[in-house]
Amino acid sequence: GAEAWASRAGRVLNAVTEYGEVEAAKAAVDAAERGAVDARHRLRDAKAAFETVAERRAGQQAELSALLHRKPDWGSRELAAFTDLCQQEHSLNAQFAVAREALAAAEDASDQAQADFLSALRSRYHCEQVWSDKGRRLSTYWTLAVVALNTTMLGLSIFVFEPRKREATARLVADETRQAARDDMERMSAAVTAGVRKSVRDDLEVLLKQNQASPGHGFDTPAVPTLLQNARTRQFDSLSQLDQVGWQLTLASVVALITFGILGR
């Protein structure tokens, strides 16, 4: 399920980032803390037991001293009490020695547990510091890699892609400009040719009307070459004007390309 997947993902992430050492250090600190708490509890119990035995021993010694002060007046009862007190003293001395040794052992164990706890804390701090340093180094490396990638992409865009894009756009604009100029030249040439033909036709119609108006004079033959010469002259003038227009269009396209190139930079 989702929980199992999250658990596996967490383990993989910890293995990749080496966070398992930090987790182990945390577990060691928790165990050392529990050991220190248990050692303090045992020390407290050992102190209580030692104090109890010490109080009983002190009371017994006080009672024995008082009995010894009345030694000249002893009877059978005081002698029996002295015997009991001596037996109690021997037992209490043994208990006192055992309690004192237990207290000393508990103190040593508590000190050792506290030292282990402090050592575990230092180890955990060291592991967390090392892991944090690794994270900062990885973050720095990733940042440098991203900066290098962005710089490379920017350089490619400026020095490779953009010039190609401007070149393709300039070529497209030049092709469209030349095509437009050719279309305009063809339209103007067709218009000039049609105009010349119409002019010749109109001149011929005028000559025919003049011939019909003066039938006795006949057709003016020298007027025909003159008419054709005038037509050729008008056609030449129109073609010269058309050529000038073509050069103007070509110059305009070159200026447009140069302007586009400057603006593209």
PDB file of N, CA and C in Angstrom, residues 56 130 139 243 249:
ATOM      1  N   ARG A  56      20.116   1.733  61.090  1.00  0.00           N
ATOM      2  CA  ARG A  56      19.955   0.589  62.011  1.00  0.00           C
ATOM      3  C   ARG A  56      21.268   0.301  62.732  1.00  0.00           C
ATOM      4  N   VAL A 130      28.240  16.078  10.135  1.00  0.00           N
ATOM      5  CA  VAL A 130      28.815  15.526   8.898  1.00  0.00           C
ATOM      6  C   VAL A 130      27.745  15.429   7.820  1.00  0.00           C
ATOM      7  N   SER A 139      24.217  20.482  -2.184  1.00  0.00           N
ATOM      8  CA  SER A 139      23.416  21.626  -2.621  1.00  0.00           C
ATOM      9  C   SER A 139      24.266  22.593  -3.447  1.00  0.00           C
ATOM     10  N   ASP A 243      12.531  49.720 -65.533  1.00  0.00           N
ATOM     11  CA  ASP A 243      13.832  49.315 -65.015  1.00  0.00           C
ATOM     12  C   ASP A 243      14.227  50.143 -63.795  1.00  0.00           C
ATOM     13  N   LEU A 249      13.009  49.118 -56.248  1.00  0.00           N
ATOM     14  CA  LEU A 249      12.487  48.031 -55.410  1.00  0.00           C
ATOM     15  C   LEU A 249      13.622  47.184 -54.846  1.00  0.00           C
TER      16      LEU A 249
END
